[in-house]
PDB file of C-alpha atoms in Angstrom:
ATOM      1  CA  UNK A 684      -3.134  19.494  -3.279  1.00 54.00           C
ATOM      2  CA  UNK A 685      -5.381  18.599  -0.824  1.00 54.00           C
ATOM      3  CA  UNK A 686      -9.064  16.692  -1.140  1.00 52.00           C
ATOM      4  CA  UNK A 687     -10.864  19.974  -0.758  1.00 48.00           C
ATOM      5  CA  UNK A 688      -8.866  21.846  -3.343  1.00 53.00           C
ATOM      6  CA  UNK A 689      -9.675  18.833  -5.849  1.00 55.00           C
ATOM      7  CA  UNK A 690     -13.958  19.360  -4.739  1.00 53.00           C
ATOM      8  CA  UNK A 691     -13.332  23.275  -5.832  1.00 53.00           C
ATOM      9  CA  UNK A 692     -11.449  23.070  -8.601  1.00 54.00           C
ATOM     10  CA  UNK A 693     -13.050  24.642 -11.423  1.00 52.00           C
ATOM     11  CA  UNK A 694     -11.194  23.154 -14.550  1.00 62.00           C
ATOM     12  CA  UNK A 695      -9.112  19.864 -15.062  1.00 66.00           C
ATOM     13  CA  UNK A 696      -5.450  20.675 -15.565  1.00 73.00           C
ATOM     14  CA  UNK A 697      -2.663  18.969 -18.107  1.00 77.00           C
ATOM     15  CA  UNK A 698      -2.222  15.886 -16.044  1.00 88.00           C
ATOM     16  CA  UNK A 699      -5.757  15.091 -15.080  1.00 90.00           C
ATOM     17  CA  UNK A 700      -7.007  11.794 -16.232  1.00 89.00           C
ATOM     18  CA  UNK A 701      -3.122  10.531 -16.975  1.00 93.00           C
ATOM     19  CA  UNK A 702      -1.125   7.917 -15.404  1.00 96.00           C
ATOM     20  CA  UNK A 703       2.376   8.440 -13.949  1.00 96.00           C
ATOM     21  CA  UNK A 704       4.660   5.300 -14.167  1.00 96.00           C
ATOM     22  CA  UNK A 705       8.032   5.740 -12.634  1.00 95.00           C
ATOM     23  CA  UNK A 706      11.054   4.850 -14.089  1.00 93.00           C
ATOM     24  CA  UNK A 707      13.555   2.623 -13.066  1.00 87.00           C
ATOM     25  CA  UNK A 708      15.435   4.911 -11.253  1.00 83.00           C
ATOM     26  CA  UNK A 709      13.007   7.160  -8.813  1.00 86.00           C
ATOM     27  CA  UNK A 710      14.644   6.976  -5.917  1.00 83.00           C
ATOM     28  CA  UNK A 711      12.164   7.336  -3.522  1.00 89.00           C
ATOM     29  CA  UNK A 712      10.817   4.594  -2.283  1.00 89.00           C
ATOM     30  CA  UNK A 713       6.756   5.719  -1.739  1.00 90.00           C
ATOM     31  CA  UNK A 714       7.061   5.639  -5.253  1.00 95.00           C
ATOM     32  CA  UNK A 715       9.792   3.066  -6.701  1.00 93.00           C
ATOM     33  CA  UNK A 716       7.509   0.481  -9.844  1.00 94.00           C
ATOM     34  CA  UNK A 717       4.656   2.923  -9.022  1.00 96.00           C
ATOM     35  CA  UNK A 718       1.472   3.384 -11.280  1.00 97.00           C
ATOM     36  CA  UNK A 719      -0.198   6.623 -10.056  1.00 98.00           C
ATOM     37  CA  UNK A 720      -3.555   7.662 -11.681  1.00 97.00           C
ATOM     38  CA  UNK A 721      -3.784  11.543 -11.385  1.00 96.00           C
ATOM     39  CA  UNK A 722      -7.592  12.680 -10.044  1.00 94.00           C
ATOM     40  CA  UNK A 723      -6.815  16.399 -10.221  1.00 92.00           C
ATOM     41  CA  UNK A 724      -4.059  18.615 -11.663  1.00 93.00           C
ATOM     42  CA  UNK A 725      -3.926  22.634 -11.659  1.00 91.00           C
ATOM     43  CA  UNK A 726      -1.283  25.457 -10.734  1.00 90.00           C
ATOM     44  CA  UNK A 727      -1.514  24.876  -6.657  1.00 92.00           C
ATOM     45  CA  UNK A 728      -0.379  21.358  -7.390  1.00 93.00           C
ATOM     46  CA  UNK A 729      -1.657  17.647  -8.333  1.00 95.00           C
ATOM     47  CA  UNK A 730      -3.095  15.009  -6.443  1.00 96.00           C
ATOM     48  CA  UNK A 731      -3.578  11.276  -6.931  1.00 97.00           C
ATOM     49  CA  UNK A 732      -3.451   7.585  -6.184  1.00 98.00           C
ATOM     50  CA  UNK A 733      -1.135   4.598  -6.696  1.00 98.00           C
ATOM     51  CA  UNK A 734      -3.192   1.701  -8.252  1.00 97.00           C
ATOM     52  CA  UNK A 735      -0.497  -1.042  -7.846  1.00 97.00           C
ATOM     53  CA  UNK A 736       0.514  -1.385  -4.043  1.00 96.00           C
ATOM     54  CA  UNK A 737      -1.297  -4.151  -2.254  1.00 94.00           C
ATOM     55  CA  UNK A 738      -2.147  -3.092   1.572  1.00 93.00           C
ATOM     56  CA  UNK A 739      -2.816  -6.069   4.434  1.00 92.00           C
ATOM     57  CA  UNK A 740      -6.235  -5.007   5.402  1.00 91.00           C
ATOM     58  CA  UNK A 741      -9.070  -6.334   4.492  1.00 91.00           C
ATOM     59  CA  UNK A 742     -12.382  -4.546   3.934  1.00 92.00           C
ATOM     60  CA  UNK A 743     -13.598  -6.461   6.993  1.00 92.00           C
ATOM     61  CA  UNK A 744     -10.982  -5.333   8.993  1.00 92.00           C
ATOM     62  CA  UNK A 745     -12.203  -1.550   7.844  1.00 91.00           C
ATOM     63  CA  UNK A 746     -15.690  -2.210   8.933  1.00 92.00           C
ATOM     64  CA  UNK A 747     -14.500  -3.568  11.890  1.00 90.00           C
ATOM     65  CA  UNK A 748     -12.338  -0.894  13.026  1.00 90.00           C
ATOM     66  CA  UNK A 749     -15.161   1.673  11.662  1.00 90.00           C
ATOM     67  CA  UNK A 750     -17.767  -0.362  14.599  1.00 88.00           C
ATOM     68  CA  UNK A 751     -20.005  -0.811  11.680  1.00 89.00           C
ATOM     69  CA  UNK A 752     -20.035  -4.617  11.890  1.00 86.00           C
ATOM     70  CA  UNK A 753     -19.533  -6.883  15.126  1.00 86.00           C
ATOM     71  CA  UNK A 754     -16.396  -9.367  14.623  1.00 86.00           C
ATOM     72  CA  UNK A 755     -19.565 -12.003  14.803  1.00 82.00           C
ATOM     73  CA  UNK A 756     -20.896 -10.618  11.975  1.00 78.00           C
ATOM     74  CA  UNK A 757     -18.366 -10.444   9.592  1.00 80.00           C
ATOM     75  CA  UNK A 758     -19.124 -14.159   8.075  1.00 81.00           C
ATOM     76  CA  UNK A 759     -22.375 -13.177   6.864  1.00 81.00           C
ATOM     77  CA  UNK A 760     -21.130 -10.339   4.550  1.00 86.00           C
ATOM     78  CA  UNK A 761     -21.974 -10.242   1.017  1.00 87.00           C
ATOM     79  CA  UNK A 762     -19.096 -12.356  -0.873  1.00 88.00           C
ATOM     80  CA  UNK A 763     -18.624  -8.659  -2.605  1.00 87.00           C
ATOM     81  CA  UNK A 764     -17.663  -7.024   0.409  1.00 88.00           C
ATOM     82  CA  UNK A 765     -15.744  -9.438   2.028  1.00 88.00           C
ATOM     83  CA  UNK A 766     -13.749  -9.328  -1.582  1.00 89.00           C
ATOM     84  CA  UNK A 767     -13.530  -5.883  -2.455  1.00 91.00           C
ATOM     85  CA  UNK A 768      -9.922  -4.888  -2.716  1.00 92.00           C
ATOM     86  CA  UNK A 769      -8.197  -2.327  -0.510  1.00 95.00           C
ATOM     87  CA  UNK A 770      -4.500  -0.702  -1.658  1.00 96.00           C
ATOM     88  CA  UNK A 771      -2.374   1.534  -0.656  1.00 96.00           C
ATOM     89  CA  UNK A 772      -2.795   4.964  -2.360  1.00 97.00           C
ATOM     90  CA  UNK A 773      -0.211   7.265  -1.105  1.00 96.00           C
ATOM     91  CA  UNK A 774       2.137   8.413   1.850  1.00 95.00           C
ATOM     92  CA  UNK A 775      -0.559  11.439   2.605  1.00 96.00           C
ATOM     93  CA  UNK A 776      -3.096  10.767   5.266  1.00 94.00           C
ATOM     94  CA  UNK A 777      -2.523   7.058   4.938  1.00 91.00           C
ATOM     95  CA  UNK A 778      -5.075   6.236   7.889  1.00 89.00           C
ATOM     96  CA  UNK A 779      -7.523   8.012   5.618  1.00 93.00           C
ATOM     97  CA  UNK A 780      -9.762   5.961   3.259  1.00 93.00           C
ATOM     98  CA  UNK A 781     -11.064   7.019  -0.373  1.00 96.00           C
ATOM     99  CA  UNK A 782     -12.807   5.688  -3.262  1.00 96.00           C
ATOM    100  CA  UNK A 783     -12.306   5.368  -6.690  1.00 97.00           C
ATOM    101  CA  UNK A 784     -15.496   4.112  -8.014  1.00 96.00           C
ATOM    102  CA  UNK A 785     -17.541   4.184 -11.593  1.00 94.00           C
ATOM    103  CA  UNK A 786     -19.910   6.800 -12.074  1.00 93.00           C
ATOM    104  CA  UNK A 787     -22.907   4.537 -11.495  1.00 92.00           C
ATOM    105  CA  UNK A 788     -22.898   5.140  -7.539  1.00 91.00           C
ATOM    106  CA  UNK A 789     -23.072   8.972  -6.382  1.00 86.00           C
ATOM    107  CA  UNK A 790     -23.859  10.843  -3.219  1.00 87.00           C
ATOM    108  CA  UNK A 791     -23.535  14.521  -2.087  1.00 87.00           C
ATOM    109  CA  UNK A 792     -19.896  13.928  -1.261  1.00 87.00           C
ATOM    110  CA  UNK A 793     -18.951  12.270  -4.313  1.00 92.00           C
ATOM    111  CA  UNK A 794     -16.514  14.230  -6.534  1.00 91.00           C
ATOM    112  CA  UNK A 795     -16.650  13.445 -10.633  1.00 91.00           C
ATOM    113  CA  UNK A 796     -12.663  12.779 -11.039  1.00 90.00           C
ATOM    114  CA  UNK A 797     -13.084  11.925 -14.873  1.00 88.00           C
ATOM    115  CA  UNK A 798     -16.235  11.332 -17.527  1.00 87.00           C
ATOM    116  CA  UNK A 799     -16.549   7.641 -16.634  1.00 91.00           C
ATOM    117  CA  UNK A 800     -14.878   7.863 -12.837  1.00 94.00           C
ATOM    118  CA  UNK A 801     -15.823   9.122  -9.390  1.00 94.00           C
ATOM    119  CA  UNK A 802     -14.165   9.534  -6.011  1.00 95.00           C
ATOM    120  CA  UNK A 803     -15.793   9.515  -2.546  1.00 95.00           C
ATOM    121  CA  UNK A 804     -14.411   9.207   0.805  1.00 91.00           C
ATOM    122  CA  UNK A 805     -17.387   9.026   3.069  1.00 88.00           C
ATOM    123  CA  UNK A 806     -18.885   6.447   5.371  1.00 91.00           C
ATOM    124  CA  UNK A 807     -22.163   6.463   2.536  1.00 92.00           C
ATOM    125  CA  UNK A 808     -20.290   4.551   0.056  1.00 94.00           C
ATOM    126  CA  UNK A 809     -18.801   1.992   2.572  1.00 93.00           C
ATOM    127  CA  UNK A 810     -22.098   1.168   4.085  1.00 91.00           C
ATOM    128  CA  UNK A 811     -23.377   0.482   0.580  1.00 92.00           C
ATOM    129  CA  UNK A 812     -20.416  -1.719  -0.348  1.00 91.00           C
ATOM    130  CA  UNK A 813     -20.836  -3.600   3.003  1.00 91.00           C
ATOM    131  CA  UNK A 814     -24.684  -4.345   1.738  1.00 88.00           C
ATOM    132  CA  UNK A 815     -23.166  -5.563  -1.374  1.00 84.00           C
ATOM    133  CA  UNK A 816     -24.701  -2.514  -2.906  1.00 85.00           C
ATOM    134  CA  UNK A 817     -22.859   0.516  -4.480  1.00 88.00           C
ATOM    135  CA  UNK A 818     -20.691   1.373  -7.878  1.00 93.00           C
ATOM    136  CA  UNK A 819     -20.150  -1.884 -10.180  1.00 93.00           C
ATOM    137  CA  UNK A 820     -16.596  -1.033 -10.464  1.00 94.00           C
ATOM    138  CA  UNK A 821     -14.611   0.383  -6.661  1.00 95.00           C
ATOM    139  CA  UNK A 822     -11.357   0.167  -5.008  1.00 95.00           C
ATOM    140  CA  UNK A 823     -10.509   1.735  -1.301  1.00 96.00           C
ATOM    141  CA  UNK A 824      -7.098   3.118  -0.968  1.00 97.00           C
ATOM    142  CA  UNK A 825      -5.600   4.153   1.910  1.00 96.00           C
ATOM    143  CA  UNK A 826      -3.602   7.363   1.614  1.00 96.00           C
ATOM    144  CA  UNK A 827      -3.046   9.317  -1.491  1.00 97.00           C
ATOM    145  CA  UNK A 828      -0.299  11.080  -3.429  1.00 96.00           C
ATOM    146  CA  UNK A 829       0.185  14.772  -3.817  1.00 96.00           C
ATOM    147  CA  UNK A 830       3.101  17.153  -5.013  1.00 96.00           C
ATOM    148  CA  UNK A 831       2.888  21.139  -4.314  1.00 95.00           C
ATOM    149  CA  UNK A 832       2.673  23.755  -7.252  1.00 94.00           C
ATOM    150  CA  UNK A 833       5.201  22.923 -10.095  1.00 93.00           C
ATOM    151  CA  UNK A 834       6.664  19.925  -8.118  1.00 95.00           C
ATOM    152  CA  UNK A 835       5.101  16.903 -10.723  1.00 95.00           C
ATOM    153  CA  UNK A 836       6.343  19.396 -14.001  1.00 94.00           C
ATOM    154  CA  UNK A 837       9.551  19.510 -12.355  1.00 94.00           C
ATOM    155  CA  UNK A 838      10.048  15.333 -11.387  1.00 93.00           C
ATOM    156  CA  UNK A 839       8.846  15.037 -15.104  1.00 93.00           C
ATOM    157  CA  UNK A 840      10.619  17.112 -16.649  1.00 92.00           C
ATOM    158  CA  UNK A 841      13.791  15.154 -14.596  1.00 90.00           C
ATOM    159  CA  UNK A 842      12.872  12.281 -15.846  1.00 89.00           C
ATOM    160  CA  UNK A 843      11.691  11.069 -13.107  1.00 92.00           C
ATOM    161  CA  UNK A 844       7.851   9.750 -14.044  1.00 95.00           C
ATOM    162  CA  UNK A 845       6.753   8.469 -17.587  1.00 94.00           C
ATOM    163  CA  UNK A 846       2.725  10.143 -18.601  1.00 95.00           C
ATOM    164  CA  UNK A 847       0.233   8.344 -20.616  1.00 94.00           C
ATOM    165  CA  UNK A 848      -3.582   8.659 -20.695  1.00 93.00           C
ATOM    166  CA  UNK A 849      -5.098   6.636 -17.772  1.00 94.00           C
ATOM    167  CA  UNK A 850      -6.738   2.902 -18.818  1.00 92.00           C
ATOM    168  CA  UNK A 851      -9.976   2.651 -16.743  1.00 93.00           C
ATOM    169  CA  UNK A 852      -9.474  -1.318 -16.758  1.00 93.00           C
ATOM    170  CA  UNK A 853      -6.487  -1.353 -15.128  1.00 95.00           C
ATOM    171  CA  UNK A 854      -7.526   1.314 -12.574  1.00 95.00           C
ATOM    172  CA  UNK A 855      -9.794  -1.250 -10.973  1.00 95.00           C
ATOM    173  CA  UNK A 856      -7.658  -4.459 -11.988  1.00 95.00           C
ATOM    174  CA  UNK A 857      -7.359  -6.505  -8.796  1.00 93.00           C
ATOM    175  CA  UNK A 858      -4.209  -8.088 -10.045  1.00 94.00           C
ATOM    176  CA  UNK A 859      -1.086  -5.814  -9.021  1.00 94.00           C
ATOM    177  CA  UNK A 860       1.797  -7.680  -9.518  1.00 93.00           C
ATOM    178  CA  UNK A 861       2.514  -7.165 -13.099  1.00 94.00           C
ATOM    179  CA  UNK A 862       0.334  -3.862 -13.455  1.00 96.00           C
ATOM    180  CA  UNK A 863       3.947  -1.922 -13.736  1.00 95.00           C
ATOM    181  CA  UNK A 864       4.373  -4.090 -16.287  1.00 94.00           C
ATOM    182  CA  UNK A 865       1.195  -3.743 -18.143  1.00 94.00           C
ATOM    183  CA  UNK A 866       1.168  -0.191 -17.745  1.00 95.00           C
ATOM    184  CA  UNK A 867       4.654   0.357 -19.032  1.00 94.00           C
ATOM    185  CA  UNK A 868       3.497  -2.394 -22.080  1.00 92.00           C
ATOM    186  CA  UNK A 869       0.304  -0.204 -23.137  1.00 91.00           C
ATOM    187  CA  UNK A 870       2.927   2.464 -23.706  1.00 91.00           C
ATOM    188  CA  UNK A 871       5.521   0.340 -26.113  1.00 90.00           C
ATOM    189  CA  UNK A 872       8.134   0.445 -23.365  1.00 87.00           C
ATOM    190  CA  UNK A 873       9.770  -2.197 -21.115  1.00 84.00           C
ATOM    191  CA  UNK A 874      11.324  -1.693 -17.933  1.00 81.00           C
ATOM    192  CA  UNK A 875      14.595  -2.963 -19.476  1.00 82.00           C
ATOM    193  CA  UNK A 876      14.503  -0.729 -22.409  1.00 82.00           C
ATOM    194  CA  UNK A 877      14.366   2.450 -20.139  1.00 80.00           C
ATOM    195  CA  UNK A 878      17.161   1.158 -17.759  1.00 62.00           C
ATOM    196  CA  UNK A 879      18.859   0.746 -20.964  1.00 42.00           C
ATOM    197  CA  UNK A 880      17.838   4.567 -22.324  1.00 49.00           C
ATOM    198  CA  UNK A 881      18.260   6.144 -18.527  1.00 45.00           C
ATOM    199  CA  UNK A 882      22.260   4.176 -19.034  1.00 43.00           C
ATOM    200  CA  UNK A 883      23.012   6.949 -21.711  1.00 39.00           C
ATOM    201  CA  UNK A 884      21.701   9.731 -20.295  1.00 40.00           C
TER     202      UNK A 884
END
């Protein structure tokens, strides 16, 4: 599913607004202790984002390599900016920057992903966030996730991906070591109790 498809689509489909967690055995490794919070779900597929995978740039380096601050000028961003947390969202166009942001920033090219949750992934909302400006609650990602028509039913079905209903706060927690742990946690489950369960399968 593609960024476009997710601007068009006309009604949110059963995994919209859930979390995939994988379990202990996924064997690929884009996705191995993965937290994925899905944005859009229908029949031509799903897309979405992994909210637990730290990525080595910095927003600075962004706005650098965007020509929309001098290296000179860097020190004098807002403490916000120079803070704000990038990750990495996906093997899919992972040059390609998007936000997830609260609903309390929008522009033309933002897209309502949930009630309380927004994403946009144009230049608008990075200028704002360099100002120290835009949504109270953001993350950038680099890259996103997406599977093709029936392709996420199918992994579930295999046992490949635990679903529960996404948890806003831990969307935009900045700390992402334990968050597979957390996740798994605000479901009852540890990550020794499925190794255990996938054991008898």
């Amino acid at each position: 599913m593609s960024l476009l498809t997710l601007k068009n689509r006309r009604e949110r489909g059963f995994f919209d607004g859930q979390f995939l967690i994988a379990m202990p055995g996924m064997e690929d490794r884009n996705f191995a202790r993965t937290v994925i919070y899905i944005c859009a779900h229908s029949d031509a597929g799903a897309m979405g984002f992994v909210i637990n995978r730290p990525q080595s740039l910095t927003f600075t380096d962004v706005l650098l390599h965007l020509d929309m601050i001098k290296q000179e000028d860097s020190i004098v961003l807002p403490k916000r900016a120079r803070e704000f947390p990038i990750q990495t969202g996906g093997p899919v166009e992972s040059g390609r920057g998007f936000v997830l942001h609260s609903d309390d920033y929008s522009s033309d090219s933002s897209i309502p992903v949930s009630d309380d949750i927004c994403l946009t992934a144009t230049l608008d909302i990075v200028r704002a966030i360099s100002k120290g400006d835009g949504p109270t609650r953001a993350t950038m990602l680099l890259g996103y996730s997406s599977w093709a028509a029936g392709q996420l039913e199918s992994e579930v079905v295999n046992n490949g991906w635990l679903t529960c209903p996404a948890n806003e706060e831990l969307i935009f927690d900045r700390s992402l070591d334990d968050k597979y742990e957390r996740a798994l946690a605000g479901m009852g489950v540890t990550a020794a109790m499925l190794s255990a369960e996938a054991g008898h399968a």
